[in-house]
Short mmCIF file of C-alpha atoms (C1' of nucleotides) in Angstrom, two decimals:
data_model
loop_
_atom_site.label_atom_id
_atom_site.label_comp_id
_atom_site.label_asym_id
_atom_site.label_seq_id
_atom_site.Cartn_x
_atom_site.Cartn_y
_atom_site.Cartn_z
CA MET A 285 12.82 -15.90 9.52
CA PRO A 286 10.58 -14.09 7.11
CA GLU A 287 12.53 -12.03 4.63
CA LEU A 288 11.47 -11.34 1.06
CA PRO A 289 11.28 -14.94 -0.27
CA GLU A 290 9.34 -16.06 2.80
CA ALA A 291 6.99 -13.07 2.65
CA GLU A 292 6.36 -13.68 -1.06
CA THR A 293 5.64 -17.36 -0.41
CA VAL A 294 3.09 -16.34 2.21
CA ARG A 295 1.65 -13.64 -0.05
CA ARG A 296 0.89 -16.15 -2.77
CA GLY A 297 -0.95 -18.35 -0.32
CA LEU A 298 -2.77 -15.42 1.22
CA ALA A 299 -3.88 -14.14 -2.17
CA GLU A 300 -5.82 -17.33 -2.81
CA ILE A 301 -7.42 -17.18 0.62
CA LEU A 302 -8.25 -13.48 0.87
CA ALA A 303 -8.73 -11.92 -2.56
CA GLY A 304 -12.37 -11.25 -3.32
CA THR A 305 -13.63 -12.28 0.09
CA LYS A 306 -15.68 -10.47 2.71
CA ILE A 307 -14.64 -10.22 6.34
CA GLU A 308 -17.61 -11.37 8.38
CA GLY A 309 -15.88 -10.87 11.68
CA LEU A 310 -12.58 -10.53 13.43
CA GLU A 311 -11.19 -11.50 16.80
CA VAL A 312 -7.98 -10.12 18.27
CA PHE A 313 -6.52 -12.23 21.06
CA HIS A 314 -3.38 -10.21 21.79
CA PRO A 315 -3.39 -6.39 21.94
CA ARG A 316 0.21 -6.14 20.73
CA THR A 317 -0.84 -7.47 17.32
CA ALA A 318 -2.94 -4.31 16.83
CA ARG A 319 -0.39 -1.94 18.40
CA TYR A 320 -0.04 0.16 15.23
CA GLN A 321 -3.81 0.46 14.79
CA ASN A 322 -5.42 3.72 15.84
CA GLY A 323 -7.84 2.75 18.56
CA GLY A 324 -6.28 -0.67 18.91
CA SER A 325 -8.04 -4.01 18.63
CA ALA A 326 -11.53 -2.57 19.06
CA GLN A 327 -11.23 -0.17 16.14
CA LEU A 328 -9.55 -2.75 13.94
CA THR A 329 -12.43 -5.15 14.57
CA GLN A 330 -15.05 -2.52 14.03
CA GLN A 331 -13.60 -1.12 10.82
CA LEU A 332 -12.82 -4.47 9.23
CA SER A 333 -16.12 -6.16 9.87
CA GLY A 334 -18.09 -6.30 6.64
CA ALA A 335 -15.18 -5.10 4.51
CA HIS A 336 -14.45 -6.65 1.12
CA LEU A 337 -10.84 -7.49 0.30
CA ASP A 338 -8.87 -6.95 -2.91
CA ALA A 339 -5.64 -8.59 -4.09
CA VAL A 340 -2.80 -9.24 -1.65
CA VAL A 341 0.17 -7.01 -2.38
CA ARG A 342 3.75 -7.07 -1.13
CA ARG A 343 6.65 -4.65 -1.10
CA GLY A 344 9.76 -5.97 0.63
CA LYS A 345 8.53 -7.72 3.75
CA PHE A 346 5.37 -5.61 3.99
CA MET A 347 2.06 -7.11 2.83
CA TRP A 348 -1.37 -5.59 2.56
CA THR A 349 -4.74 -5.88 0.88
CA LEU A 350 -6.94 -2.97 -0.16
CA THR A 351 -10.31 -2.97 1.57
CA SER A 352 -13.69 -1.67 0.46
CA ASN A 353 -13.58 1.05 3.11
CA GLY A 354 -10.73 2.75 1.25
CA GLN A 355 -7.92 1.66 3.51
CA ALA A 356 -5.28 -1.05 3.36
CA LEU A 357 -5.16 -3.91 5.81
CA MET A 358 -1.48 -4.21 6.67
CA MET A 359 -0.18 -7.69 7.44
CA HIS A 360 3.39 -7.95 8.68
CA LEU A 361 4.92 -11.27 9.73
CA GLY A 362 7.52 -9.76 12.04
CA MET A 363 9.88 -12.59 12.89
CA SER A 364 7.43 -15.39 13.64
CA GLY A 365 4.07 -14.53 12.05
CA GLN A 366 2.06 -17.22 10.27
CA PHE A 367 -1.28 -17.11 8.49
CA ARG A 368 -3.18 -20.39 8.60
CA PRO A 369 -6.72 -21.26 7.44
CA LEU A 370 -7.62 -23.45 10.40
CA ALA A 371 -11.39 -23.60 9.85
CA LYS A 372 -12.20 -22.21 13.29
CA GLN A 373 -15.69 -21.28 14.47
CA ALA A 374 -16.42 -17.93 16.12
CA GLY A 375 -15.81 -18.19 19.84
CA GLU A 376 -13.57 -21.23 19.56
CA ALA A 377 -10.59 -20.94 21.88
CA PRO A 378 -7.37 -19.71 20.25
CA VAL A 379 -4.66 -22.25 19.52
CA ARG A 380 -1.18 -21.72 20.99
CA HIS A 381 0.23 -18.32 19.96
CA GLU A 382 -2.86 -17.45 17.90
CA ARG A 383 -3.07 -13.65 18.09
CA ALA A 384 -5.98 -12.84 15.79
CA ARG A 385 -8.53 -14.56 13.59
CA LEU A 386 -10.50 -13.42 10.55
CA TYR A 387 -13.85 -14.96 9.60
CA LEU A 388 -14.37 -14.95 5.85
CA SER A 389 -17.03 -15.56 3.23
CA GLY A 390 -16.85 -15.84 -0.54
CA GLY A 391 -13.50 -17.61 -0.59
CA PRO A 392 -11.99 -21.06 -0.03
CA ALA A 393 -11.47 -20.60 3.72
CA GLN A 394 -14.03 -19.79 6.41
CA SER A 395 -11.39 -18.50 8.83
CA LEU A 396 -7.80 -17.32 8.81
CA SER A 397 -5.67 -17.45 11.95
CA PHE A 398 -2.70 -15.19 12.61
CA ILE A 399 -0.24 -17.14 14.73
CA ASP A 400 2.77 -15.25 16.03
CA GLN A 401 4.92 -16.56 18.86
CA ARG A 402 7.11 -13.46 19.34
CA THR A 403 4.37 -10.89 18.59
CA PHE A 404 6.65 -8.84 16.35
CA GLY A 405 4.06 -9.20 13.62
CA ALA A 406 1.15 -6.80 13.23
CA LEU A 407 -2.27 -6.21 11.70
CA TYR A 408 -3.51 -2.66 11.19
CA LEU A 409 -5.34 -0.38 8.82
CA SER A 410 -3.53 2.32 6.92
CA PRO A 411 -4.68 5.06 4.51
CA THR A 412 -3.29 4.93 1.00
CA ALA A 413 -1.93 7.28 -1.67
CA ASN A 414 -0.66 6.81 -5.21
CA THR A 415 2.99 5.92 -5.64
CA GLU A 416 5.26 8.85 -6.46
CA ASP A 417 6.89 7.12 -9.41
CA GLY A 418 3.57 6.19 -10.99
CA ALA A 419 4.35 2.48 -10.98
CA PRO A 420 2.39 -0.27 -9.21
CA ALA A 421 2.84 -0.15 -5.45
CA GLY A 422 4.09 -3.70 -5.12
CA CYS A 423 3.98 -7.31 -6.21
CA GLY A 424 0.55 -8.87 -6.63
CA SER A 425 -1.50 -6.05 -8.11
CA ASP A 426 -1.33 -3.28 -10.71
CA SER A 427 -2.77 -0.77 -8.25
CA LEU A 428 -0.76 2.38 -7.58
CA LEU A 429 -2.21 2.71 -4.10
CA LEU A 430 0.57 2.48 -1.54
CA PRO A 431 -0.34 2.36 2.16
CA ALA A 432 1.12 5.10 4.34
CA GLY A 433 2.35 2.30 6.57
CA ALA A 434 4.68 1.16 3.78
CA SER A 435 5.46 4.51 2.18
CA HIS A 436 8.90 4.60 3.80
CA ILE A 437 9.76 1.17 2.38
CA ALA A 438 11.88 1.15 -0.77
CA ARG A 439 11.11 -1.10 -3.71
CA ASP A 440 12.68 -4.54 -3.39
CA LEU A 441 15.09 -6.53 -5.54
CA LEU A 442 12.36 -8.58 -7.22
CA ASP A 443 10.34 -5.49 -8.15
CA PRO A 444 10.50 -4.83 -11.93
CA HIS A 445 10.11 -1.11 -11.22
CA LEU A 446 13.15 -0.92 -8.97
CA ASP A 447 15.76 1.50 -10.32
CA LEU A 448 18.98 -0.43 -9.78
CA VAL A 449 21.16 2.48 -10.88
CA LYS A 450 19.66 4.86 -8.33
CA VAL A 451 19.78 2.28 -5.56
CA ASN A 452 23.43 1.65 -6.34
CA GLN A 453 24.18 5.38 -6.03
CA ARG A 454 22.16 5.73 -2.86
CA ILE A 455 23.97 2.82 -1.22
CA ARG A 456 27.37 4.27 -2.02
CA LYS A 457 26.46 7.60 -0.41
CA SER A 458 26.32 5.96 3.00
CA LYS A 459 29.35 5.73 5.21
CA SER A 460 27.78 2.95 7.27
CA PRO A 461 28.90 -0.67 6.98
CA ILE A 462 27.46 -2.14 3.79
CA LYS A 463 25.71 -4.86 5.77
CA ASN A 464 23.77 -2.25 7.73
CA VAL A 465 22.85 -0.39 4.56
CA LEU A 466 21.44 -3.60 3.04
CA LEU A 467 19.27 -4.04 6.11
CA ASN A 468 17.92 -0.48 5.84
CA GLN A 469 14.47 -1.07 4.32
CA SER A 470 14.13 2.56 3.23
CA ILE A 471 17.09 2.17 0.85
CA ILE A 472 16.50 -1.33 -0.48
CA SER A 473 13.81 -3.56 0.96
CA GLY A 474 13.52 -7.30 1.40
CA PHE A 475 16.90 -8.11 2.90
CA GLY A 476 17.08 -9.59 6.38
CA ASN A 477 20.09 -10.98 8.16
CA ILE A 478 20.15 -14.22 6.18
CA TYR A 479 20.10 -12.94 2.60
CA ALA A 480 22.30 -9.95 3.40
CA ASP A 481 25.06 -12.28 4.61
CA GLU A 482 24.55 -14.61 1.66
CA ALA A 483 24.68 -11.84 -0.94
CA LEU A 484 27.79 -10.30 0.61
CA PHE A 485 29.54 -13.66 0.54
CA VAL A 486 28.69 -14.32 -3.09
CA ALA A 487 29.90 -10.83 -4.02
CA GLY A 488 33.07 -11.30 -1.97
CA VAL A 489 32.51 -8.17 0.10
CA HIS A 490 33.04 -7.95 3.85
CA GLY A 491 29.93 -6.61 5.61
CA ALA A 492 31.87 -4.18 7.79
CA ARG A 493 33.19 -2.21 4.84
CA SER A 494 31.86 1.29 4.57
CA ALA A 495 29.40 1.40 1.68
CA SER A 496 31.02 4.61 0.44
CA THR A 497 34.31 2.79 -0.20
CA LEU A 498 32.74 0.24 -2.56
CA THR A 499 32.87 0.56 -6.32
CA ARG A 500 29.76 0.73 -8.45
CA GLN A 501 30.65 -2.72 -9.75
CA GLN A 502 30.95 -4.20 -6.27
CA VAL A 503 27.56 -2.86 -5.23
CA ALA A 504 26.10 -4.15 -8.48
CA GLN A 505 27.53 -7.59 -7.69
CA ILE A 506 25.95 -7.54 -4.24
CA LEU A 507 22.56 -6.56 -5.64
CA GLN A 508 22.75 -9.10 -8.45
CA ALA A 509 23.70 -11.80 -5.93
CA GLY A 510 20.73 -10.76 -3.80
CA ILE A 511 18.37 -11.09 -6.75
CA GLU A 512 19.62 -14.54 -7.68
CA ILE A 513 19.63 -15.84 -4.10
CA MET A 514 16.15 -14.55 -3.36
CA GLU A 515 14.77 -16.02 -6.58
CA ARG A 516 16.33 -19.39 -5.85
CA SER A 517 15.06 -19.35 -2.28
CA LEU A 518 11.58 -18.36 -3.44
CA SER A 519 11.55 -21.33 -5.81
CA ARG A 520 12.09 -23.55 -2.78
CA GLY A 521 9.53 -21.87 -0.54
CA GLY A 522 12.08 -19.85 1.44
CA THR A 523 14.32 -20.62 4.41
CA SER A 524 13.05 -22.35 7.55
CA PHE A 525 15.40 -22.82 10.49
CA ASP A 526 12.74 -23.81 12.96
CA GLN A 527 8.96 -23.82 12.93
CA LEU A 528 8.79 -20.02 13.18
CA TYR A 529 8.42 -19.68 9.43
CA VAL A 530 5.95 -21.79 7.47
CA ASP A 531 3.63 -21.06 4.55
CA VAL A 532 -0.18 -20.90 4.77
CA ASN A 533 -0.32 -24.70 4.60
CA GLY A 534 2.10 -25.06 7.51
CA SER A 535 4.92 -26.27 5.26
CA ALA A 536 8.52 -25.24 5.87
CA GLY A 537 10.75 -23.86 3.11
CA THR A 538 13.74 -25.91 2.04
CA PHE A 539 16.37 -23.31 1.18
CA ALA A 540 18.25 -23.62 4.51
CA ASP A 541 20.46 -26.41 3.16
CA GLU A 542 21.68 -24.12 0.36
CA LEU A 543 22.91 -21.37 2.66
CA LEU A 544 26.60 -20.68 2.26
CA VAL A 545 27.40 -18.64 5.38
CA TYR A 546 24.37 -17.78 7.52
CA GLY A 547 24.26 -20.03 10.59
CA ARG A 548 27.58 -21.64 9.60
CA ALA A 549 30.08 -19.72 11.76
CA GLY A 550 32.98 -21.99 12.67
CA GLN A 551 32.30 -24.33 9.76
CA ALA A 552 34.31 -24.56 6.57
CA CYS A 553 33.74 -22.10 3.75
CA ARG A 554 32.08 -23.94 0.88
CA GLU A 555 34.24 -21.96 -1.54
CA CYS A 556 37.75 -22.21 -0.06
CA GLY A 557 37.56 -24.34 3.08
CA HIS A 558 38.62 -21.50 5.38
CA GLU A 559 36.81 -21.44 8.75
CA LEU A 560 33.91 -18.99 8.67
CA SER A 561 34.03 -16.06 11.11
CA SER A 562 31.32 -14.12 12.91
CA ILE A 563 31.33 -10.54 14.13
CA SER A 564 28.65 -8.23 15.47
CA LEU A 565 27.47 -5.33 13.32
CA ASN A 566 24.79 -3.10 14.80
CA LYS A 567 23.95 -5.82 17.32
CA ARG A 568 23.41 -8.29 14.48
CA SER A 569 25.66 -11.23 13.72
CA HIS A 570 27.56 -11.12 10.45
CA VAL A 571 28.99 -14.42 9.24
CA TYR A 572 31.65 -14.23 6.56
CA CYS A 573 34.73 -15.92 5.16
CA ALA A 574 37.85 -13.94 6.06
CA ASN A 575 39.56 -15.38 3.00
CA CYS A 576 36.84 -14.73 0.42
CA GLN A 577 35.65 -11.44 1.92
CA ARG A 578 38.53 -9.09 2.72
CA PRO A 579 37.73 -6.31 5.20
CA SER A 580 39.87 -3.66 3.54
CA ARG A 581 40.07 -4.63 -0.08
CA ASN A 582 38.25 -7.13 -2.19
CA LEU A 583 40.78 -9.28 -4.01
CA LYS A 584 38.39 -11.88 -5.28
"C1'" DC B 92 18.70 14.95 7.15
"C1'" DG B 93 21.36 10.41 8.01
"C1'" DT B 94 22.65 7.54 11.61
"C1'" DT B 95 22.67 4.76 15.80
"C1'" DA B 96 21.19 2.74 20.11
"C1'" DG B 97 17.42 0.96 22.68
"C1'" DA B 98 13.07 -1.37 23.25
"C1'" DC B 99 9.97 -4.92 22.38
"C1'" DT B 100 9.18 -10.56 22.89
"C1'" DC B 101 9.92 -15.45 24.24
"C1'" DG B 102 11.51 -20.15 23.79
"C1'" DG B 103 15.68 -22.72 22.80
"C1'" DG B 104 20.23 -23.41 24.30
"C1'" DC B 105 23.54 -23.42 27.57
"C1'" DA B 106 25.82 -22.31 32.08
"C1'" DA B 107 25.67 -22.72 36.86
"C1'" DT C 37 17.20 -31.56 37.72
"C1'" DC C 38 16.09 -27.13 38.16
"C1'" DT C 39 16.94 -22.27 37.63
"C1'" DG C 40 18.20 -18.44 35.13
"C1'" DC C 41 20.72 -15.75 31.78
"C1'" DC C 42 21.64 -14.75 26.92
"C1'" DC C 43 20.61 -14.77 22.20
"C1'" DG C 44 18.29 -13.33 17.87
"C1'" DA C 45 14.78 -11.91 14.67
"C1'" DG C 46 12.41 -6.97 12.15
"C1'" DT C 47 10.89 -2.55 12.95
"C1'" DC C 48 9.63 1.48 15.37
"C1'" DT C 49 10.97 5.30 18.42
"C1'" DA C 50 14.11 8.21 20.68
"C1'" DA C 51 18.26 10.54 20.73
"C1'" DA C 52 22.76 12.54 19.72
#
DNA sequence: CGTTAGACTCGGGCAA
DNA sequence: TCTGCCCGAGTCTAAA
């Protein structure tokens, strides 16, 4: 599922395909893909046609490119979104699950298909404003222009302008389970269910523990683990469990075989051999080792 | 304001 | 073999 490493892998591929190109046309095959767009598919098509595209930028799981009409084209993968340059001609029937298609000039690809089985992904235009901290809005460009559609998204763990000290404090102000806080994209962005579970395991912290009961050092360990795991995953193209996540070339990431807890409930802990447990937190599964991650106190 | 539950979607997996 | 229910992902919206 696309979390930060997967989104960054896609961003790098998209940057080569989109940066510096002109959108000659656009087709939207499924209205849900444009559900966040004012005026829906028709307005998205009308406003994007003829637009020139800048670099592809990412903050957390949110991606966008600045357009020559002064807005940002938001591109979110949701849980199953894929961008593929399939060299389609205008009017050609959509492939299975193809929700939208851009026609491009001035770049290496003549078309770019957005394929999204579950339709949690989205394409829409958003106005922009300079970042409040005066630093670049995200990874991929030096521009300060941050889309309104991503203004509620915190900087992510691979962002050099992230203030780790402030994030640490913010996390410890919450009484919610630490796992839920890690998934809150307005506090720290980029985590999804996979990397949150992995980081908590490495730090030896049970996900149900109230964030406010953790020490500064424990939270720092969780964040540091998140950085290292996401960097390692990124170097392997991310995590693919099924064909729902692939890069722009259709290739799967290979990090799944390095996962320590996610998807391994009932199997042996790779650290101590104890059988891994699973509980539900906020309707999301949390896999952990009851021996390495103590619910009340961290003894590791 | 912080927090939580519900809604959305659909194919794989499993139960009946 | 066929039917049908449940699960799970990320994010937005509504609500207490």
